[in-house]
Coordinates of C-alpha atoms (C1' of nucleotides) in Angstrom, one line a residue:
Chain A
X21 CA 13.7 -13.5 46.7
X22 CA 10.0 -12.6 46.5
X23 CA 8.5 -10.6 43.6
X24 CA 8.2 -7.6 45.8
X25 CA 11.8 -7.6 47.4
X26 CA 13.3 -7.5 43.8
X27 CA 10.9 -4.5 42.7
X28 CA 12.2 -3.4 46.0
X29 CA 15.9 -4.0 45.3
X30 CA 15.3 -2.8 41.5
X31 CA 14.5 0.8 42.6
X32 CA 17.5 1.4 45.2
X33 CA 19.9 -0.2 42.7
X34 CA 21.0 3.0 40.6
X35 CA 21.2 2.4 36.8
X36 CA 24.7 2.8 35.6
X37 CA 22.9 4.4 32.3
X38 CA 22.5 8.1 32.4
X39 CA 20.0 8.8 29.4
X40 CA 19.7 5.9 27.8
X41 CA 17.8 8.2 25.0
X42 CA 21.1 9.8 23.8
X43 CA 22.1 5.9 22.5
X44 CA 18.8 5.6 20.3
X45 CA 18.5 6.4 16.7
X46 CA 16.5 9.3 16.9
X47 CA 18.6 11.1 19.2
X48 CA 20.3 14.9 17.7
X49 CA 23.3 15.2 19.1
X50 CA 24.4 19.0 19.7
X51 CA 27.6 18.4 17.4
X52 CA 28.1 16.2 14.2
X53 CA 31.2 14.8 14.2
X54 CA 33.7 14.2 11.1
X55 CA 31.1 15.5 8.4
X56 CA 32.3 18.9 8.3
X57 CA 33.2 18.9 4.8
X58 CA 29.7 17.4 3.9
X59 CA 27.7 19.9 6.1
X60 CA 29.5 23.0 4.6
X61 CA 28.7 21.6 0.9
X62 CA 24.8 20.8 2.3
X63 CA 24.5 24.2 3.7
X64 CA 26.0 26.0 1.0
X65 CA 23.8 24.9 -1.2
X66 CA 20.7 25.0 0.3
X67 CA 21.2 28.3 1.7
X68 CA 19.6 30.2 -1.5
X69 CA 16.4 29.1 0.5
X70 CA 16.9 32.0 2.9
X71 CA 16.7 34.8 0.4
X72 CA 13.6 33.1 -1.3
X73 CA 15.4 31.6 -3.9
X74 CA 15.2 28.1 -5.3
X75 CA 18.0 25.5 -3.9
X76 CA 19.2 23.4 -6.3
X77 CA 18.0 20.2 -5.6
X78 CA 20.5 18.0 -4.2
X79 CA 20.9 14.4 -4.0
X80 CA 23.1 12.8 -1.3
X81 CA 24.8 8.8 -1.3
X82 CA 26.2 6.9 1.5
X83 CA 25.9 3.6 2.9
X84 CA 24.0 3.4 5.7
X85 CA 25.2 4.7 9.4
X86 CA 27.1 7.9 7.5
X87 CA 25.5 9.9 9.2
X88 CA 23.5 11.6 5.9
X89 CA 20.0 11.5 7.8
X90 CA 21.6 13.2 11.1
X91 CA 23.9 15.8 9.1
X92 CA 20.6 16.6 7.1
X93 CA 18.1 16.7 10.3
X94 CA 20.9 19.1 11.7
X95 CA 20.9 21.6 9.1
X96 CA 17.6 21.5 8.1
X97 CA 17.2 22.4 12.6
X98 CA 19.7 25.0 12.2
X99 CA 18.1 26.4 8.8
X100 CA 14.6 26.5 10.3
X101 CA 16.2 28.4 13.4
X102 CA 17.4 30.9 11.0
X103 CA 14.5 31.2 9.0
X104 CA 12.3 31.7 12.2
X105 CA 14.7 34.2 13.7
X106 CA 14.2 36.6 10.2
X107 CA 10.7 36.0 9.8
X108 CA 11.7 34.1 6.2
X109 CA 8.6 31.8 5.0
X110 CA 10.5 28.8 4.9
X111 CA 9.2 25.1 5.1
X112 CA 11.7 21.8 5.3
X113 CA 9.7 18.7 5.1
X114 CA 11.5 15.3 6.4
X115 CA 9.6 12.0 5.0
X116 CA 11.2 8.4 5.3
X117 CA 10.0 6.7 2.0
X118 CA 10.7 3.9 3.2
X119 CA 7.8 4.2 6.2
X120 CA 5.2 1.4 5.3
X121 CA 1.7 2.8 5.2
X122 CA 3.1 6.6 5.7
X123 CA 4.9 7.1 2.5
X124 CA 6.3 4.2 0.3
X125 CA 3.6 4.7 -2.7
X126 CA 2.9 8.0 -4.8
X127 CA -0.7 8.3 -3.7
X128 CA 0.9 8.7 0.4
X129 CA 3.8 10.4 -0.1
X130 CA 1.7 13.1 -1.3
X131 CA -1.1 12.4 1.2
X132 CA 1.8 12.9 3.7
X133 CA 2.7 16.3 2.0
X134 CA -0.3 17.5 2.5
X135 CA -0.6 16.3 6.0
X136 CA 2.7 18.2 7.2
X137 CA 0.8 21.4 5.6
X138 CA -1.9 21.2 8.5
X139 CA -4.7 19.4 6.6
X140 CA -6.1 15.5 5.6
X141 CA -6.7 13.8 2.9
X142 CA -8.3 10.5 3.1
X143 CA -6.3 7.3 3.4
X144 CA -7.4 5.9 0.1
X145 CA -10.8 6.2 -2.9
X146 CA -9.5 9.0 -4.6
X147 CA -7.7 9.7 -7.3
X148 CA -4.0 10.8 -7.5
X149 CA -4.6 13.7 -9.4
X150 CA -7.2 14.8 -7.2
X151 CA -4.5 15.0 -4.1
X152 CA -2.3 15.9 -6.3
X153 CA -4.5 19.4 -6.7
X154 CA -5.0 19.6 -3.2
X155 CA -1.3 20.1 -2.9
X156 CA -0.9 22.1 -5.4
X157 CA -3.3 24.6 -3.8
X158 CA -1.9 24.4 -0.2
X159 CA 1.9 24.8 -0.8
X160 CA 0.6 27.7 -3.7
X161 CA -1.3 29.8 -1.2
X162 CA 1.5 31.5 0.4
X163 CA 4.6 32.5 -0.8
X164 CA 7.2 30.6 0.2
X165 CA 9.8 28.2 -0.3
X166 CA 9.8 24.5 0.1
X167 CA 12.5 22.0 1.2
X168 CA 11.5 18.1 0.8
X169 CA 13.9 15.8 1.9
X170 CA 13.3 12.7 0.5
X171 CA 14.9 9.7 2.8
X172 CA 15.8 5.9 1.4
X173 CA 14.2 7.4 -1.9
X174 CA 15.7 4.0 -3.2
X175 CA 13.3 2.5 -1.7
X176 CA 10.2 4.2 -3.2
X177 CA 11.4 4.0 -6.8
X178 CA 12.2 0.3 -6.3
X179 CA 8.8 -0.5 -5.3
X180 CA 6.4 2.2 -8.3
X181 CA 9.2 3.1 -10.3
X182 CA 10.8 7.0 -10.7
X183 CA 7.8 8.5 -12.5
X184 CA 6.7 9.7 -8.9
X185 CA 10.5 11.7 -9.1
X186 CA 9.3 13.2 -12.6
X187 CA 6.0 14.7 -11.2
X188 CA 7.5 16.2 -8.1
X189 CA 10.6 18.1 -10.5
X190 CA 7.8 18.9 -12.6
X191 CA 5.8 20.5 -9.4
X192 CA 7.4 23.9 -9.5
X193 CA 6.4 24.8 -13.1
X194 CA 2.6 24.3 -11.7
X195 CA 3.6 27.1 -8.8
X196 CA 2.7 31.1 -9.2
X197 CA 4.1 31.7 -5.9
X198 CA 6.1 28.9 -3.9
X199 CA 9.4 26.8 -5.0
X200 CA 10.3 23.6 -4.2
X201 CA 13.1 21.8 -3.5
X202 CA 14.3 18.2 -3.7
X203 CA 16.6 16.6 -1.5
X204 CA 17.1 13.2 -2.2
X205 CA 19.3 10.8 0.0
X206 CA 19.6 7.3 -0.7
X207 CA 21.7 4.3 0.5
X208 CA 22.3 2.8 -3.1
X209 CA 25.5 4.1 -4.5
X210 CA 24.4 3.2 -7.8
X211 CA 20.9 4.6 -7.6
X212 CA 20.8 7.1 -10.4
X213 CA 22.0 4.6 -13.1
X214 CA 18.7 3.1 -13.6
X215 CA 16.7 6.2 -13.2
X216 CA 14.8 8.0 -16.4
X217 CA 17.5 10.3 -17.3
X218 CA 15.0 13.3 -17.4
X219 CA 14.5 12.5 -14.0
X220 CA 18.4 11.8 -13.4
X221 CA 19.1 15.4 -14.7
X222 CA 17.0 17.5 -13.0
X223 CA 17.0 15.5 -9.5
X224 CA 21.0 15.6 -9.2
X225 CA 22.0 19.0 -10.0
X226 CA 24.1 18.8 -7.1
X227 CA 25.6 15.2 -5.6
X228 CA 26.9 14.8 -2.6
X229 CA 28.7 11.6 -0.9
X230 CA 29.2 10.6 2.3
X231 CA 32.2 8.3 2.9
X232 CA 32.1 5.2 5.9
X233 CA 33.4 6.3 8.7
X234 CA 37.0 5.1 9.8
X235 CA 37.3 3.1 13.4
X236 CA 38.5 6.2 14.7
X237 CA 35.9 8.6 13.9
X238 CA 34.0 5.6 15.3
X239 CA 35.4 5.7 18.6
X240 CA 34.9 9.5 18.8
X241 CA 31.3 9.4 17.8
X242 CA 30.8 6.6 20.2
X243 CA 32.8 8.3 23.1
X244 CA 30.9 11.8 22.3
X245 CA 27.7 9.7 23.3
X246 CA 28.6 7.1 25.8
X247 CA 29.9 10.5 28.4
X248 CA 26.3 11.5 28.2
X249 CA 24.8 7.9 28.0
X250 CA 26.6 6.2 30.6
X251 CA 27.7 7.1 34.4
X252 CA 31.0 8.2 34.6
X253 CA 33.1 5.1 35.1
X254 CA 30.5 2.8 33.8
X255 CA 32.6 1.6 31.0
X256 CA 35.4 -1.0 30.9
X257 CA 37.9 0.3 29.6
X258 CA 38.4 -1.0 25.8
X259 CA 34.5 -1.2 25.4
X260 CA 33.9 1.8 22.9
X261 CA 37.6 0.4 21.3
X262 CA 36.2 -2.7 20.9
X263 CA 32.8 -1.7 19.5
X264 CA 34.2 0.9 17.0
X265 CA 36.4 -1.9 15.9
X266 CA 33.3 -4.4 15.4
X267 CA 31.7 -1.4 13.6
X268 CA 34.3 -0.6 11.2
X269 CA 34.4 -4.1 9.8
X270 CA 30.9 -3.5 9.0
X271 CA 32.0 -1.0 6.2
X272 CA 31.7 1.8 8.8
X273 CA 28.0 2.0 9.8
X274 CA 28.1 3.8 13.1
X275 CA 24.6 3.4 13.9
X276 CA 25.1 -0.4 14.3
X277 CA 27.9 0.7 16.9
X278 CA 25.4 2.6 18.6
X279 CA 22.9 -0.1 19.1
X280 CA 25.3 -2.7 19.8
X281 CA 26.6 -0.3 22.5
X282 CA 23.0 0.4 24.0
X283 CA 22.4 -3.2 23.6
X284 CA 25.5 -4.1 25.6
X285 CA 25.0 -1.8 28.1
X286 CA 20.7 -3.2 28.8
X287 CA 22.2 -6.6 28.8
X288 CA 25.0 -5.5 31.4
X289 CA 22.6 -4.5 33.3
X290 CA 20.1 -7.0 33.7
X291 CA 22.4 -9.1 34.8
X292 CA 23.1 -7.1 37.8
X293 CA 27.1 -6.0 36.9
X294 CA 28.2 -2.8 37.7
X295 CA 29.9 -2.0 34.7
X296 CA 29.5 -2.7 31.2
X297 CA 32.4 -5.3 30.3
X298 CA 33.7 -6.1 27.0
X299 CA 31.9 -9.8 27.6
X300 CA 28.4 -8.3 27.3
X301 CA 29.8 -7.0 24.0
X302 CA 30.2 -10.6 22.9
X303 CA 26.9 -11.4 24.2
X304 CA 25.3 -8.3 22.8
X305 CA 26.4 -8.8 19.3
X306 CA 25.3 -12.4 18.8
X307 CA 21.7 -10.6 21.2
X308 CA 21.6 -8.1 18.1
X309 CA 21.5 -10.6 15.2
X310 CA 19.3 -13.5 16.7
X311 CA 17.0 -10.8 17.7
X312 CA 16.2 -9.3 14.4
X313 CA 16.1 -12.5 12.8
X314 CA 14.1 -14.2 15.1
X315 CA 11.6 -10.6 15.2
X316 CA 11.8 -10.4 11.1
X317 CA 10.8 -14.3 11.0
X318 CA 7.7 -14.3 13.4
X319 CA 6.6 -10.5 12.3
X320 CA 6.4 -12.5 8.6
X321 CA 2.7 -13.5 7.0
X322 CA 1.5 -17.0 7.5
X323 CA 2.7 -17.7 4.0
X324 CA 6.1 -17.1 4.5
X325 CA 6.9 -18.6 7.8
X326 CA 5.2 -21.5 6.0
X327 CA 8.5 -21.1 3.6
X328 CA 10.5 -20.3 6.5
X329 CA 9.3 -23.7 8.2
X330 CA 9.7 -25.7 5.2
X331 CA 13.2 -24.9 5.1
X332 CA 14.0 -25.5 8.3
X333 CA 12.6 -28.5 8.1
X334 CA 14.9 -30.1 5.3
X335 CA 18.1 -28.0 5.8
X336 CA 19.6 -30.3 8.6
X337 CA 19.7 -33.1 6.6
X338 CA 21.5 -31.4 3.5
X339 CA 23.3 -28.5 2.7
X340 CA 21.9 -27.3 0.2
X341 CA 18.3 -27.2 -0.6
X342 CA 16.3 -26.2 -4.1
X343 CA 12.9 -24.5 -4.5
X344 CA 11.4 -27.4 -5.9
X345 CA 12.1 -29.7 -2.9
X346 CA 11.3 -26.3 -0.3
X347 CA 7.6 -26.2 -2.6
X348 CA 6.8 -29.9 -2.1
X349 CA 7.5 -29.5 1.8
X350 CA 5.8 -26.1 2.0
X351 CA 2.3 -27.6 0.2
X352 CA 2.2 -30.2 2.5
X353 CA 2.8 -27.6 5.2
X354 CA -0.2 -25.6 4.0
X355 CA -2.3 -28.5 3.6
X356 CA -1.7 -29.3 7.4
X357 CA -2.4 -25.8 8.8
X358 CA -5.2 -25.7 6.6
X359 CA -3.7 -22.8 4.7
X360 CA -4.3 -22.4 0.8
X361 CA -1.3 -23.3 -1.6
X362 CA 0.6 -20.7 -3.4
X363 CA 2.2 -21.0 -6.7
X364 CA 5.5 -22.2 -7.0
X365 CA 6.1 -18.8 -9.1
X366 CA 4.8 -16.9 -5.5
X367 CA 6.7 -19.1 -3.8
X368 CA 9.9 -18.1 -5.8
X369 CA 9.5 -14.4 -4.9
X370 CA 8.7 -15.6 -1.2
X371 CA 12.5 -17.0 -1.5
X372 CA 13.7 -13.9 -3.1
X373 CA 12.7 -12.0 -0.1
X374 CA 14.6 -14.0 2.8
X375 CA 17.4 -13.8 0.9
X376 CA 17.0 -9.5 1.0
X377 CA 16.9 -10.4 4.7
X378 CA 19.3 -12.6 5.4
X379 CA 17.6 -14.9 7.1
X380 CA 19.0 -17.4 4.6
X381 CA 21.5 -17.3 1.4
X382 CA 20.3 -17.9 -2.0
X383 CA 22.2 -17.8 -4.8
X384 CA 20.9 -19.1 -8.5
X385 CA 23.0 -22.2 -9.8
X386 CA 22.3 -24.2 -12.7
X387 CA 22.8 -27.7 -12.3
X388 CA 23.6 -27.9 -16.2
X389 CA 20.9 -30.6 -17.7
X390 CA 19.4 -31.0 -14.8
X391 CA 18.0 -27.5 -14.8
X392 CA 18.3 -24.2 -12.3
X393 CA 17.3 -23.2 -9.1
X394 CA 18.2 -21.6 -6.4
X395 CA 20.6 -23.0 -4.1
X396 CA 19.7 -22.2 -0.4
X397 CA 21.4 -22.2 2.5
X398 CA 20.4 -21.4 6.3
X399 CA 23.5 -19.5 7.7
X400 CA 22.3 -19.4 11.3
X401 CA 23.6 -21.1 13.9
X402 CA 22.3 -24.3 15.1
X403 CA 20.5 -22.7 18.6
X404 CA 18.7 -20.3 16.6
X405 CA 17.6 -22.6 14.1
X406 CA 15.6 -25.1 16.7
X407 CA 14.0 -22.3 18.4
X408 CA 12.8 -20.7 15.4
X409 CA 11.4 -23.6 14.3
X410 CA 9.7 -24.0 17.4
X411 CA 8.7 -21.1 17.1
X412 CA 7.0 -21.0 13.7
X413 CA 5.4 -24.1 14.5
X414 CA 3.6 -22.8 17.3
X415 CA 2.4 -19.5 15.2
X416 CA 1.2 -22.2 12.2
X417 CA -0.6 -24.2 14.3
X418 CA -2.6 -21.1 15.2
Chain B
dA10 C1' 38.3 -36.3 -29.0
dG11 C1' 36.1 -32.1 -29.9
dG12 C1' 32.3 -29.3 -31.0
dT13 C1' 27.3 -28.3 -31.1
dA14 C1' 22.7 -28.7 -29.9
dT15 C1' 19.3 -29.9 -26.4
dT16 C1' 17.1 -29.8 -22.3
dC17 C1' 15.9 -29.4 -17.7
dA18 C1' 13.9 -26.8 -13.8
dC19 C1' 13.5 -23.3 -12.5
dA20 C1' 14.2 -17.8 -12.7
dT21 C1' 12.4 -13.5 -14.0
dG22 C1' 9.0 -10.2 -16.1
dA23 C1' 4.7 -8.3 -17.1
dA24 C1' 0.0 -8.1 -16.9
dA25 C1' -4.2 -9.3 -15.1
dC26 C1' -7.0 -10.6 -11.4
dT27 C1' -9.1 -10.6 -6.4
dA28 C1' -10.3 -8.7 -2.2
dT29 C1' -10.4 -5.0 0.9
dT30 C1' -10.9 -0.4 2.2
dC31 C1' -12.4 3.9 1.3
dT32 C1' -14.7 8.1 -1.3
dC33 C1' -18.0 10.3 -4.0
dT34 C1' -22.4 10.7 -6.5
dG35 C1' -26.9 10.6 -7.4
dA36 C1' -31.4 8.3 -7.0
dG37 C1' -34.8 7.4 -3.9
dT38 C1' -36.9 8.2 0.6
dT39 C1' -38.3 10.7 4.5
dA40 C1' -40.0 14.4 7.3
dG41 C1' -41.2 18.8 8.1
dG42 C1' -43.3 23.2 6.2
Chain C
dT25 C1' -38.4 21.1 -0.6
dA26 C1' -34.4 20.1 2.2
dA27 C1' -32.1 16.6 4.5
dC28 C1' -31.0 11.9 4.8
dT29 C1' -29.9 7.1 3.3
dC30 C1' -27.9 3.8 0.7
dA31 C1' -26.4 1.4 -3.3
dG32 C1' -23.2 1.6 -7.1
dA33 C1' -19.1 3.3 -9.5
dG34 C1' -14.3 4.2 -9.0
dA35 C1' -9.6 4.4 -6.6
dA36 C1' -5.6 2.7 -4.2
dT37 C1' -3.2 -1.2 -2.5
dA38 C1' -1.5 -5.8 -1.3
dG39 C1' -1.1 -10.3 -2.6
dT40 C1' -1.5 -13.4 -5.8
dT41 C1' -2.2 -16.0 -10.4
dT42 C1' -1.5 -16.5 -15.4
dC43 C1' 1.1 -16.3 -19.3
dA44 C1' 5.4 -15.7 -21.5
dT45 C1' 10.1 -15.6 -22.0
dG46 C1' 14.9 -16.3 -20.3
dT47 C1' 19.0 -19.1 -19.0
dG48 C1' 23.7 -21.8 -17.6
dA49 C1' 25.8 -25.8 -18.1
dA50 C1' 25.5 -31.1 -17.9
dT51 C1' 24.4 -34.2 -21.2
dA52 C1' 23.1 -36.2 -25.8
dC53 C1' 24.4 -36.2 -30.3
dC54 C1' 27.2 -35.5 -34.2
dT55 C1' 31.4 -35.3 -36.9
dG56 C1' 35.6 -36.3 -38.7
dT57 C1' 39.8 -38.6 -37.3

DNA sequence: AGGTATTCACATGAAACTATTCTCTGAGTTAGG
DNA sequence: TAACTCAGAGAATAGTTTCATGTGAATACCTGT
């Protein structure tokens, strides 16, 4: 079949996707399911926002896929509806913290701030306080009040620490006429426990939690979606069982269901079925992990996949590998690719972070007089290992 | 044999350094009046 | 004299190095039997 002919054949051929949109992460859906409880707490107690008042600020956990960023968008939506309606000088501000280059240091968060208040600030030469002012000034001009939802806060107090947190609670006694309000949400359950307890105090006045979802919320959530997502009839049936069920061993994270579902369904597709079977599910799941894996390994700085290579390069002739061996293979690596050698101590960090992301398993032993290290393993599959390898090779070589 | 003390090979932490990108300031220069 | 240019001082940030300290358990070394 020529090139043309299957363009051809592509456009008659009618998608069995309706809106494929509705299955990504970004999509709002009309109704939040099973959060009820959580949304009546969230609304209650930012409500005081509508009569001027200062919320408390509130501080929300849950393992990711809860749904705490969706049931948060969705009442921030429906308090800004509100607020427009009755003319009430309200502004909610939404920043991921976890956004590199957007907001995951002190200096952008508050460069963001500014930005969402309709002016710049440049991207770096001057100093914190100085943006800090210009803040100051803008959200002090009018009167109003202020709701800045913090997402994967974690994040930004793992990487500069939680006096950022103490300067924005201490914002509002620098205000004549505005208020602001914190709304922290964060994935770590334990979060607060290693926070200044100044901070601790006055940034969880109210805590909320939102519990996993169970496998049959999953299939709900799923099902509320995949009528809009999919052609009617598109589905085998068992498919959204079968997904929820995946989901639910994965402590409950719905938005993995999600993807795995859309990621199914592209897969079914390409391959020309007509309906999405629970085989592409198979196929989409082991799709889902090789992909990010592969993507977090070759999206990686030359130094690392130089880690990454060395690694690969030992681990098929023993199980388990230590830094000192993965440093001897990595320097001549470096020396090869003409790359400059890093320290063993850099090197040790470098390790620190694959583990975070899985791409292999580390866990600190001590071989007793023989000293301690970390003992590494690759966890993925033989298939993936070659081809990342190959692939790495080709980008050091470069 | 049983109990300590050592010791290894790193891990982990903190601080300092380097390079890059960007702003702001003020001295010196230029061109027009 | 006003406008312009351009070097230098300062900031923020990422990535790294340097220096310092921590650490779990296999071994070496005792000790008294």
């Amino acid at each position: 079949m020529g090139v043309e002919s299957f363009f051809e054949h592509y456009l008659q051929k009618t998608s069995f996707f309706q809106d494929k949109s509705i299955l990504s992460s970004s999509y709002l859906p009309p109704e939040v399911l099973y959060r009820e409880e959580q949304l009546r707490e969230v609304a209650n107690i930012l409500a005081p926002a509508l009569k001027l008042e200062k919320p408390s600020n509130l501080f929300i956990y849950g393992k990711t896929g809860t749904g705490k960023t969706l049931s948060i968008k969705y009442i921030l939506k429906s308090l800004m509806a509100t607020a427009g309606q009755n003319n009430i000088p309200l502004k909610a501000i939404y920043v991921n913290c976890k956004l590199k280059r957007v907001a995951d240091t002190e200096y952008r968060l508050i460069a963001q701030l500014i930005k969402e208040y309709g002016e710049e600030v440049p991207p770096t030469g001057l100093p914190t306080d100085e943006v800090y002012s210009v803040f100051y000034r803008l959200i002090d001009k009018e009167k109003h009040v202020a709701l800045l939802v913090l997402d994967e806060i974690d994040q930004l107090t793992k990487k500069i620490g939680d006096e950022i947190l103490y300067n924005l609670t201490r914002i509002n006694a620098e205000l004549k006429n505005s208020k602001i309000s914190l709304v922290g949400i964060s994935n770590n359950l334990v979060f607060s426990e290693n926070l200044d307890p100044r901070v601790k105090s006055s940034l969880s006045e109210e805590e909320l939690i939102f519990p996993p979802y169970n496998a049959v919320q999953i299939q709900d959530i799923l099902h509320q979606r995949a009528v809009i997502a999919f052609q009617a009839g598109a589905l085998q049936s068992g498919v959204i069982e079968k997904c929820a069920a995946f989901a639910a061993r994965e402590h409950g994270d719905v938005r993995r269901a999600i993807d795995l579902l859309r990621v199914a369904g592209e897969l079914a597709e390409r391959c020309g079925s007509d309906t999405l079977e629970l085989a592409h599910l198979d196929e989409a799941q082991r799709k889902v992990e090789s992909d990010s894996i592969i993507n977090a390994a070759i999206t990686q700085p030359k130094q690392f996949q130089a880690v990454l290579y060395a690694i690969l390069l030992i681990s098929p002739q023993k199980r388990n590998v230590y830094t000192g061996e993965i440093y001897e293979v990595y320097k001549t690596i470096c020396r090869q690719s003409k790359l400059n050698v890093l320290t063993q101590r850099r090197i040790s960090d470098i390790l620190a972070e694959f583990d975070m992301l899985g791409i292999i398993t580390a866990r600190i032993i001590s071989k007793g007089r023989y000293g301690r290290t970390r003992d590494i393993a690759v966890t993925l599959e033989g298939n993936l290992v070659l081809k990342l390898k190959e692939l790495l090779e080709k980008s050091l070589q470069a």
